[in-house]
mmCIF file of C-alpha atoms and ligand atoms in Angstrom:
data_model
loop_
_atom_site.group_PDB
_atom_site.id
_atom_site.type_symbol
_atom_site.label_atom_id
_atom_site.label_comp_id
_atom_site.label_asym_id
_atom_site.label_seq_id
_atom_site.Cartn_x
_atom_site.Cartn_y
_atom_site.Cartn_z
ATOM 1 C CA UNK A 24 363.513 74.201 198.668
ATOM 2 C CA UNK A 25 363.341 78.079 198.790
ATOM 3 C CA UNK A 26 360.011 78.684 197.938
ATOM 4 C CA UNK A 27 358.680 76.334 200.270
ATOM 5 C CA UNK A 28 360.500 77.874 202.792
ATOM 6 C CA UNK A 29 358.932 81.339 201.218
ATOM 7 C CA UNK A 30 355.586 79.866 202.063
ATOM 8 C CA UNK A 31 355.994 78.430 205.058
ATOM 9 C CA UNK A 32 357.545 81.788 206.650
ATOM 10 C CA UNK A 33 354.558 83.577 205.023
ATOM 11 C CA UNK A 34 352.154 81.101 207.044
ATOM 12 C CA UNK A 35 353.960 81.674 210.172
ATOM 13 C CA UNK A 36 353.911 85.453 209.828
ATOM 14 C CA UNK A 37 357.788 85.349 210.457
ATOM 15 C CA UNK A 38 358.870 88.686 208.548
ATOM 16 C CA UNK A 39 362.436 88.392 209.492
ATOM 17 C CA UNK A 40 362.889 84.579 207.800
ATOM 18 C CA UNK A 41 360.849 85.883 204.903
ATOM 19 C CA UNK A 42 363.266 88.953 204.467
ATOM 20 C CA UNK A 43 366.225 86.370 205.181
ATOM 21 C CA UNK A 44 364.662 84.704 202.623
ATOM 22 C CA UNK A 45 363.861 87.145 199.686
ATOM 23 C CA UNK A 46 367.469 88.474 200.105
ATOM 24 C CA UNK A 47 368.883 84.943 199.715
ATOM 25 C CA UNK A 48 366.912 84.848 196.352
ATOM 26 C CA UNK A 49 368.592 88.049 195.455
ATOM 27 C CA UNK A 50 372.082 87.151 196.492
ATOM 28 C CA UNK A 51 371.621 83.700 194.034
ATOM 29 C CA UNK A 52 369.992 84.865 191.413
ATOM 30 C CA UNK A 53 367.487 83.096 192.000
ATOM 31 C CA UNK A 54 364.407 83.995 190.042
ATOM 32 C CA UNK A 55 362.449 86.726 191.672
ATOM 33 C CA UNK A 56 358.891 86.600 189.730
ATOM 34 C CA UNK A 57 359.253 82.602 190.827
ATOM 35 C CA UNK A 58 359.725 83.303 194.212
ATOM 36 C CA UNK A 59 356.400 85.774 194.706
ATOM 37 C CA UNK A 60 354.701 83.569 193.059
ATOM 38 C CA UNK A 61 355.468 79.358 193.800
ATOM 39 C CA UNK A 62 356.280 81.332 197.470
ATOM 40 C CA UNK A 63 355.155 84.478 198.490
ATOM 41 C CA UNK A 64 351.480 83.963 196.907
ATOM 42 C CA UNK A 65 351.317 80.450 197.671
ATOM 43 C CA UNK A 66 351.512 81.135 201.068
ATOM 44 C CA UNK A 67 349.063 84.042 201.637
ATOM 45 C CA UNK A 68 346.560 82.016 199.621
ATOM 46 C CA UNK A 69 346.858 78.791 202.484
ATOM 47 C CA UNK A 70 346.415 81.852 205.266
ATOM 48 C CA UNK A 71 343.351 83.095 202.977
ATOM 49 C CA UNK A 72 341.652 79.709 203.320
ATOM 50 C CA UNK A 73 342.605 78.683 206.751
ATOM 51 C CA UNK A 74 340.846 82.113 207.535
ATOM 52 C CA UNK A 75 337.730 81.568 205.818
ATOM 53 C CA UNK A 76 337.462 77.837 207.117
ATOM 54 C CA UNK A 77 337.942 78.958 210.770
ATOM 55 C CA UNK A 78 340.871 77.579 211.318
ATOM 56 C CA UNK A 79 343.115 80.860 211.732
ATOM 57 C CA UNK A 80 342.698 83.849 213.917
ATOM 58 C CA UNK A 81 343.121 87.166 212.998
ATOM 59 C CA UNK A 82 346.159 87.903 214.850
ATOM 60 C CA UNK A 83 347.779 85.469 212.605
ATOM 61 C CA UNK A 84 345.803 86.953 209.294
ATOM 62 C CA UNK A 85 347.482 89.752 209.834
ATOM 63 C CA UNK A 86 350.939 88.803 210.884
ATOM 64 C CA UNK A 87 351.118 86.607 207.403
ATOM 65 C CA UNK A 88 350.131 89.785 205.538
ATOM 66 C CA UNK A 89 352.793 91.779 207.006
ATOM 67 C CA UNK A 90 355.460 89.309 206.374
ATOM 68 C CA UNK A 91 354.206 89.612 202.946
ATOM 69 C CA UNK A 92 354.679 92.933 202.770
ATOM 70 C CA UNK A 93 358.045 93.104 203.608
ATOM 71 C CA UNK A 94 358.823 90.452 200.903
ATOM 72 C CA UNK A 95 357.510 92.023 198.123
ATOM 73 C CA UNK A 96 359.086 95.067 198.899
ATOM 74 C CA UNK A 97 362.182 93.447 199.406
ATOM 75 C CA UNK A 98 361.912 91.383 195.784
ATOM 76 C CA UNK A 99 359.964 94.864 194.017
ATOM 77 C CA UNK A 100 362.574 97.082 194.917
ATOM 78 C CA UNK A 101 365.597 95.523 193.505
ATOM 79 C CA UNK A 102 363.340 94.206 190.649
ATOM 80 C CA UNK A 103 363.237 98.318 189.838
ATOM 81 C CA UNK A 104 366.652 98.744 190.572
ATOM 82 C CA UNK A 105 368.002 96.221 188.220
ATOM 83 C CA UNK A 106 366.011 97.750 185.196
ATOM 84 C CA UNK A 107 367.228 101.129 186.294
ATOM 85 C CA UNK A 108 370.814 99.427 186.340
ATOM 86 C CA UNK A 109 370.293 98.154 183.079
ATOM 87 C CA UNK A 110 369.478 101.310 181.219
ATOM 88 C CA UNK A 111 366.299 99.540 180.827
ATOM 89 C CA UNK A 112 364.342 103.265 179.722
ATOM 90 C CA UNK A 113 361.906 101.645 177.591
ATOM 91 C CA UNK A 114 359.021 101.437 180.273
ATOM 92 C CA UNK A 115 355.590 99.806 179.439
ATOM 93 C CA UNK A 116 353.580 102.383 181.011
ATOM 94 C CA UNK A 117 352.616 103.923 183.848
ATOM 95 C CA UNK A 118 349.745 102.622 186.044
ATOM 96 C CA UNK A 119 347.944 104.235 189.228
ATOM 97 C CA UNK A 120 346.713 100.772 191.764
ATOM 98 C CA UNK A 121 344.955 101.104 195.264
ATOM 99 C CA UNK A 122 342.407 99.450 197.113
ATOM 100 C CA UNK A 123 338.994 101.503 197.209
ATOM 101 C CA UNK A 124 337.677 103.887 200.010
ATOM 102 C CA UNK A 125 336.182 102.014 203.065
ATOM 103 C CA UNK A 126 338.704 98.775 202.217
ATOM 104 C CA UNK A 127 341.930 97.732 204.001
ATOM 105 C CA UNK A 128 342.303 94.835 202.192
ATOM 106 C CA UNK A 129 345.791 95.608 200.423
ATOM 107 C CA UNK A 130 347.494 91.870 200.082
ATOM 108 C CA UNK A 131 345.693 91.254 196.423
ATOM 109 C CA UNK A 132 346.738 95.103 195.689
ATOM 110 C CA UNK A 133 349.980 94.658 196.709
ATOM 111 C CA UNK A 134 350.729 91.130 194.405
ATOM 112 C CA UNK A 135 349.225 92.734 191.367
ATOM 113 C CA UNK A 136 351.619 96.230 191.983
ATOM 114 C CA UNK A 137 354.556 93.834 192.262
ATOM 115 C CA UNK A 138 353.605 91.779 189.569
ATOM 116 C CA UNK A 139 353.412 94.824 187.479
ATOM 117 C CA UNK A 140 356.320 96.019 188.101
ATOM 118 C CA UNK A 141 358.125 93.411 187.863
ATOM 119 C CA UNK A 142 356.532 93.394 184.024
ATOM 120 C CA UNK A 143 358.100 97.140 183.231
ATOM 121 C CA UNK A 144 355.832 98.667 184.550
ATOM 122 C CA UNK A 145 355.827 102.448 186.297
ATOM 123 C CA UNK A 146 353.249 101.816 189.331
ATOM 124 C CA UNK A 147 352.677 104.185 191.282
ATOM 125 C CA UNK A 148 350.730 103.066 194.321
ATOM 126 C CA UNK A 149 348.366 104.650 196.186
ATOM 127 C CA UNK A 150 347.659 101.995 199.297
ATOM 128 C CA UNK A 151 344.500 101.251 200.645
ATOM 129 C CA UNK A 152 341.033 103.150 201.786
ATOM 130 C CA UNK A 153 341.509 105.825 199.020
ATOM 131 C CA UNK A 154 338.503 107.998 197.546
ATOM 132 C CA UNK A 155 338.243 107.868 193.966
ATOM 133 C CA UNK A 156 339.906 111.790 193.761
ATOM 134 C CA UNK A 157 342.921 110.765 195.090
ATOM 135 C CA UNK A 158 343.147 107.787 192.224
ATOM 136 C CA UNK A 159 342.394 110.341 189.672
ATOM 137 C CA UNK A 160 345.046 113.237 191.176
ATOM 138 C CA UNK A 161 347.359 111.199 190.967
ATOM 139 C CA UNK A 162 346.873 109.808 187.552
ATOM 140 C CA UNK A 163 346.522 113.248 186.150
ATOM 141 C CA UNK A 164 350.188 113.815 188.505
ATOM 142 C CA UNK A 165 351.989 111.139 186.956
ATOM 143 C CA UNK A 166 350.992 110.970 183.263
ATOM 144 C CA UNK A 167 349.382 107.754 183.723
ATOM 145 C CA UNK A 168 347.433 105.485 181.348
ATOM 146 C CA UNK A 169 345.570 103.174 183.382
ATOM 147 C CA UNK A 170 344.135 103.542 186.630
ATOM 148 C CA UNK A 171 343.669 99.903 188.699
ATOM 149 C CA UNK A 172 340.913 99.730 191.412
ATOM 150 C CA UNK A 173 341.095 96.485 194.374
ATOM 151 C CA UNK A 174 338.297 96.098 196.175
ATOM 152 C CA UNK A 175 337.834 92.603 198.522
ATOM 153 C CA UNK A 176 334.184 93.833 200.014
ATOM 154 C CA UNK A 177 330.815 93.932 198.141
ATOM 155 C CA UNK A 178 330.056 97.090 200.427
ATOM 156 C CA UNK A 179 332.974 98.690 198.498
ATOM 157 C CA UNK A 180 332.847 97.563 195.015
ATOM 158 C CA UNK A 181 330.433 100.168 194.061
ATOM 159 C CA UNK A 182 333.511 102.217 194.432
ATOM 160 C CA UNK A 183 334.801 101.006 191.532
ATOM 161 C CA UNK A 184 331.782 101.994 189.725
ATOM 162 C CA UNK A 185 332.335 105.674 191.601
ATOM 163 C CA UNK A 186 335.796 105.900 189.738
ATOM 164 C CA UNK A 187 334.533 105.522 186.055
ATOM 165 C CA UNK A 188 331.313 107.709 186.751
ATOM 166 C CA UNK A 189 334.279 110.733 188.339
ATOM 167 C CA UNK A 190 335.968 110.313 184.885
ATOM 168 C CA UNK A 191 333.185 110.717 183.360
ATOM 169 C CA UNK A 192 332.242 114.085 185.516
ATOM 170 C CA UNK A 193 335.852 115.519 185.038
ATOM 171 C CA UNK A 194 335.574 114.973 181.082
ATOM 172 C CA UNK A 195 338.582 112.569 181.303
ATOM 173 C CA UNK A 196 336.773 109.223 181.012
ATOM 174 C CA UNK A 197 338.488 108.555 177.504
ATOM 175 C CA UNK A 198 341.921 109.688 178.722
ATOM 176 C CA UNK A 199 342.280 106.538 180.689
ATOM 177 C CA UNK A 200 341.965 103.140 180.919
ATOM 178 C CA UNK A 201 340.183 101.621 184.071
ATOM 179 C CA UNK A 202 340.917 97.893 184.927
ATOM 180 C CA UNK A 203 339.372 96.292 188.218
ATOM 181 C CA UNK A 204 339.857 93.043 190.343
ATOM 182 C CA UNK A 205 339.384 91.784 193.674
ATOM 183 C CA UNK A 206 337.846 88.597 195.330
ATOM 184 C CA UNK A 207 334.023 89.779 194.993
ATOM 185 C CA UNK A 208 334.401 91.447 191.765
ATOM 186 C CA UNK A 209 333.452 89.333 188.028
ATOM 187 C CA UNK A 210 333.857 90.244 184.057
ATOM 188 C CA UNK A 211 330.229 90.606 184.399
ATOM 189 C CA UNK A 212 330.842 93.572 187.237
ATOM 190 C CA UNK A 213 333.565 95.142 185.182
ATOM 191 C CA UNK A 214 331.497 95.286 181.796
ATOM 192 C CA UNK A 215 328.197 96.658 184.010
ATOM 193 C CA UNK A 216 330.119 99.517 186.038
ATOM 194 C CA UNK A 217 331.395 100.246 182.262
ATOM 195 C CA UNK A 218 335.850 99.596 183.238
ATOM 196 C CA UNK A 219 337.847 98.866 180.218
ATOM 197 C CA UNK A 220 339.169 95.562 181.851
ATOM 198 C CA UNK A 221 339.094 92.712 184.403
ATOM 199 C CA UNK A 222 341.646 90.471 185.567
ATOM 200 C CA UNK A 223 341.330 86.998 188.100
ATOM 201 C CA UNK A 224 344.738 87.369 188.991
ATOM 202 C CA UNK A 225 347.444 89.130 189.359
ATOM 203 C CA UNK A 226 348.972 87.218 186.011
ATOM 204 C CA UNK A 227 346.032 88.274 183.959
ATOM 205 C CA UNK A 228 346.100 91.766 185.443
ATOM 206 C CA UNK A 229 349.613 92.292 183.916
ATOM 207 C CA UNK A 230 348.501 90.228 180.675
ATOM 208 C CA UNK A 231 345.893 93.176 180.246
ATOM 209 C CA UNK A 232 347.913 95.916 180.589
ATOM 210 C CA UNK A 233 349.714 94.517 178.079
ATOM 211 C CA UNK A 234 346.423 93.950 175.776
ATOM 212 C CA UNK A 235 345.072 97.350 176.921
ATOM 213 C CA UNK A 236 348.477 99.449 175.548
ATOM 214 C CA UNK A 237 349.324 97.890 172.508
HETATM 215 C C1 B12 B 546 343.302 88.777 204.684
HETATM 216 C C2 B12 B 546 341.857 89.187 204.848
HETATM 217 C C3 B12 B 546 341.611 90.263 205.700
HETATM 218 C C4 B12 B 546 342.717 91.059 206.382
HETATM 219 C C5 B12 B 546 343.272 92.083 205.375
HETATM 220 C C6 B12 B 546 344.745 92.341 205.596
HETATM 221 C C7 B12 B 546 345.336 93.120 204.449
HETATM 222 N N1 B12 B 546 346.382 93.843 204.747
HETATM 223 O O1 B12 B 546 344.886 93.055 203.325
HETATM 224 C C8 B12 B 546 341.932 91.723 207.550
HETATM 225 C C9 B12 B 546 341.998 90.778 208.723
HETATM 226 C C10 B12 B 546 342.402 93.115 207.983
HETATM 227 C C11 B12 B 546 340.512 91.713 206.991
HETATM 228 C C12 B12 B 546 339.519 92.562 207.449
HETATM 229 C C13 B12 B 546 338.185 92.461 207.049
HETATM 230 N N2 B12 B 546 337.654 91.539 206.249
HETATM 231 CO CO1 B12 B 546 338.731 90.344 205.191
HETATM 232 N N3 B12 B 546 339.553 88.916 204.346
HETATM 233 C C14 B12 B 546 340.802 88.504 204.177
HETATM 234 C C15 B12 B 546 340.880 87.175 203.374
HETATM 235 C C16 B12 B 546 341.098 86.034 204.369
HETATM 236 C C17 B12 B 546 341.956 87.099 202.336
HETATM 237 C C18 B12 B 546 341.984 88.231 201.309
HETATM 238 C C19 B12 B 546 343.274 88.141 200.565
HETATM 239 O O2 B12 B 546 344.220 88.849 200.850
HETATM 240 N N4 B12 B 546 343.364 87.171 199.628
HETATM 241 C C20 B12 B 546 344.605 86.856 198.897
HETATM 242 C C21 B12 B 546 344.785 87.796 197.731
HETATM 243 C C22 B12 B 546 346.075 87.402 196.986
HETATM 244 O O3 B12 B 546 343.696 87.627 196.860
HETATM 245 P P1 B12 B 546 342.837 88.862 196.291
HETATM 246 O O4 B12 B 546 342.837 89.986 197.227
HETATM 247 O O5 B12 B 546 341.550 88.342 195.774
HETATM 248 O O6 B12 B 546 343.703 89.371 195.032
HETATM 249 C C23 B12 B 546 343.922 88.640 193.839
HETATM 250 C C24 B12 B 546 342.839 88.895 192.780
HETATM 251 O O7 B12 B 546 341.586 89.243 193.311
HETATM 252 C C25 B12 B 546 343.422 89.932 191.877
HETATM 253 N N5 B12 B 546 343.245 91.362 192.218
HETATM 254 C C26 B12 B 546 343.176 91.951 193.418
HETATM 255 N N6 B12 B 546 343.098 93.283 193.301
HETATM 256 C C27 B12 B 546 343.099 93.559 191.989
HETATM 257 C C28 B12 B 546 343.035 94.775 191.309
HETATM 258 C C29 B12 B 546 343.040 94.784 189.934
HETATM 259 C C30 B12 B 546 342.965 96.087 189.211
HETATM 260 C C31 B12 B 546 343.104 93.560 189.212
HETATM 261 C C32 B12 B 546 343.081 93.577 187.745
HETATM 262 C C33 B12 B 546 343.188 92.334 189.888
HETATM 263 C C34 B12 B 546 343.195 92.339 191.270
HETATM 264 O O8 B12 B 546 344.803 89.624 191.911
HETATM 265 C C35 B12 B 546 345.182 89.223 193.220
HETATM 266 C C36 B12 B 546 346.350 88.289 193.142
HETATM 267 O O9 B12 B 546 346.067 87.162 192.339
HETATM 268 C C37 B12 B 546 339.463 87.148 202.706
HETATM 269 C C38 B12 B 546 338.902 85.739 202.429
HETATM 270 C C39 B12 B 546 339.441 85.131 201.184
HETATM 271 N N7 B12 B 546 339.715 83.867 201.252
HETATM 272 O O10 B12 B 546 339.622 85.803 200.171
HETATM 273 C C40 B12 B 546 338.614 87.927 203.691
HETATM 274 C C41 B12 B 546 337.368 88.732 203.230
HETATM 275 C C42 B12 B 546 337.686 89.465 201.947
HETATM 276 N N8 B12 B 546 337.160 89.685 204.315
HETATM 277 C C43 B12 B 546 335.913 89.845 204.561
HETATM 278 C C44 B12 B 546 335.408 90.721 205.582
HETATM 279 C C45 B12 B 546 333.910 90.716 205.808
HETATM 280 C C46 B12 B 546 336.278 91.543 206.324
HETATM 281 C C47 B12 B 546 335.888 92.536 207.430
HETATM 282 C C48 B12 B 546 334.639 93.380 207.152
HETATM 283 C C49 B12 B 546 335.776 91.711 208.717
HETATM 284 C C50 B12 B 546 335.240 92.434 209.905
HETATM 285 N N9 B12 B 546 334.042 92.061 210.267
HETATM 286 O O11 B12 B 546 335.914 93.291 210.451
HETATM 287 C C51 B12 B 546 337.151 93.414 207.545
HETATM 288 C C52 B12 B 546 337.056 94.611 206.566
HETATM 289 C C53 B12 B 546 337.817 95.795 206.959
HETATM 290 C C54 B12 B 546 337.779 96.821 205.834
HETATM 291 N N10 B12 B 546 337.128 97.944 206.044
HETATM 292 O O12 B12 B 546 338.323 96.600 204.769
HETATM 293 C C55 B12 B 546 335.011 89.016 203.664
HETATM 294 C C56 B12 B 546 334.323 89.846 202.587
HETATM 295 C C57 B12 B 546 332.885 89.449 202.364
HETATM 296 C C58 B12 B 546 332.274 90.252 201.279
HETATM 297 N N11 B12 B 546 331.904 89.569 200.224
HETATM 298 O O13 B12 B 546 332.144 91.436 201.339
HETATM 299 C C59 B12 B 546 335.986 87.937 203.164
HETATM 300 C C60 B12 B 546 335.678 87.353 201.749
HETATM 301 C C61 B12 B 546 336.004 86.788 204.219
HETATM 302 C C62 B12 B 546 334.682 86.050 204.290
HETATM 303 N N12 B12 B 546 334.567 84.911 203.647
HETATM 304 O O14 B12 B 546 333.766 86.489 204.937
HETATM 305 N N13 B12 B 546 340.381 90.784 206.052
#
C-alpha cells in the first residue's frame, strides 16, 4: 500500500524512495492530499515520538525531515500546477507562513503551507528563524490577508506575541489577520497574545482560513 510505503520511507529518511514515491502518486492519480496526510504526516509524527522517547538520534531526526521536504515539494508543486492548468483563477487568498526568529523547527510549517495550498490557497512562505519584519514585508509585498506564525519552542513563542504587538506599532494591526500554531502553543496562548486564530493541526489551520475569510 502506497502510503505505507510513504511512511515507512519518511521513517527511514530515504528521500529518493519518498520522491519515487510522491511521483508514482502523481503518475496514478492517486490522491495527493491522501498521500501527505495517511503518508507523509504519518510518518514524521512516528519519527516525532521515537525522538522524544529516546529511541531515535538526531542524525535520523533530521534525515526523516528532509525526506519530507522533498515530498511535499514534490506533491505541492504539481498540486499548484494543476490549478494553474485548470484556469483555476478563483484563489482563496493569500497567506504569509514561517516559523519564528530563534526556531528551526520548519516540518509543522511546512505541512500546514502544503496543506494550504493544496486548499487554494496563495502561500507564500517565508522558512524558518524569521524576525517578525520580514513576516510583515512581505505581507504588505504580496497583498496578503493573513499572516501564519510556527513556533515549536516556548523560548520562541513570545515571538508570536512580537508579531501582533509590530502590527499594532505600524498601524496595520486591523489590516490582517494573525493565526498561530505549533507544538507548545494553546487557544488559551492565541486569545492572550491577542491573534485572530489558532489551529491543532494542519486540517484546522486550513479550516480557519476558511472561517477567517468568509
Ligand atoms: C523534529 C524536531 C527537531 C528537529 C527540527 C527539524 C526541522 N526541520 O524542523 C531538530 C533536530 C533540528 C530540532 C532541534 C531542536 N529542538 Co526539536 N523537536 C523536534 C520534534 C521531535 C518534532 C517536531 C515536529 O516536527 N513535529 C511534527 C509536526 C508535524 O508537528 P508540529 O510542528 O507541532 O506541527 C503541527 C501543529 O503544531 C500545527 N502547526 C504547526 N505550525 C503551525 C502554524 C500555524 C499558523 C498553525 C495554525 C498551525 C501550526 O500543524 C502541524 C501539522 O499538524 C519535537 C518533539 C515532538 N514530538 O513534537 C522536538 C522539540 C520541539 N524540540 C525541542 C528542543 C528543545 C529542540 C532544541 C532546542 C534541541 C537542542 N537542545 O538543540 C533544538 C532547537 C533548535 C532551534 N533553535 O530551533 C523541544 C521543545 C521544548 C520546548 N517546549 O521548548 C521538543 C518538544 C522536544 C522535547 N520534548 O524536548 N528539533
Amino acid at each position: 500500500m502506497i502510503l505505507d510505503e510513504l511512511k515507512a520511507a519518511v521513517m527511514d529518511g530515504d528521500a529518493e524512495q519518498v520522491a519515487v514515491l510522491c511521483r508514482k502518486v502523481l503518475d496514478e492519480h492517486l490522491n495527493p492530499v491522501e498521500a501527505v496526510e495517511q503518508g507523509l504526516i504519518k510518518g514524521i509524527e512516528e519519527i516525532g515520538r521515537l525522538w522524544t522517547e529516546g529511541e531515535m538520534f538526531l542524525p535520523d531526526v533530521m534525515m526523516g525531515a528532509d525526506a519530507l521536504k522533498v515530498g511535499l515539494e514534490i506533491l505541492g508543486a504539481e498540486l499548484s500546477k494543476a490549478k494553474a492548468a485548470a484556469g483555476d483563477t478563483d484563489r482563496r487568498g493569500r497567506i504569509v507562513i514561517g516559523t519564528v526568529k530563534g526556531d528551526i523547527h520548519d516540518i509543522g510549517k511546512n505541512i500546514v503551507s502544503a496543506m494550504m495550498t493544496a486548499a487554494g490557497f496563495d502561500v507564500f512562505d517565508i522558512g524558518y528563524d524569521q524576525g517578525v519584519d520580514v513576516f510583515v514585508d512581505k505581507a504588505e509585498q504580496v497583498g496578503a490577508q493573513i499572516i501564519a506564525a510556527s513556533a515549536l519552542l516556548t523560548t520562541t513563542m513570545d515571538e508570536q506575541k512580537e508579531l501582533v504587538e509590530y502590527l499594532k506599532s505600524k498601524g496595520l494591526r486591523s489590516k490582517y489577520k494573525v493565526i498561530i500554531g505549533g507544538g507548545p502553543t494553546t487557544q488559551g496562548w492565541a486569545d492572550g497574545v491577542g491573534a485572530d486564530g489558532w489551529a491543532e493541526t494542519a486540517n484546522e489551520a486550513v479550516a480557519l482560513c476558511h472561517k477567517l475569510l468568509d
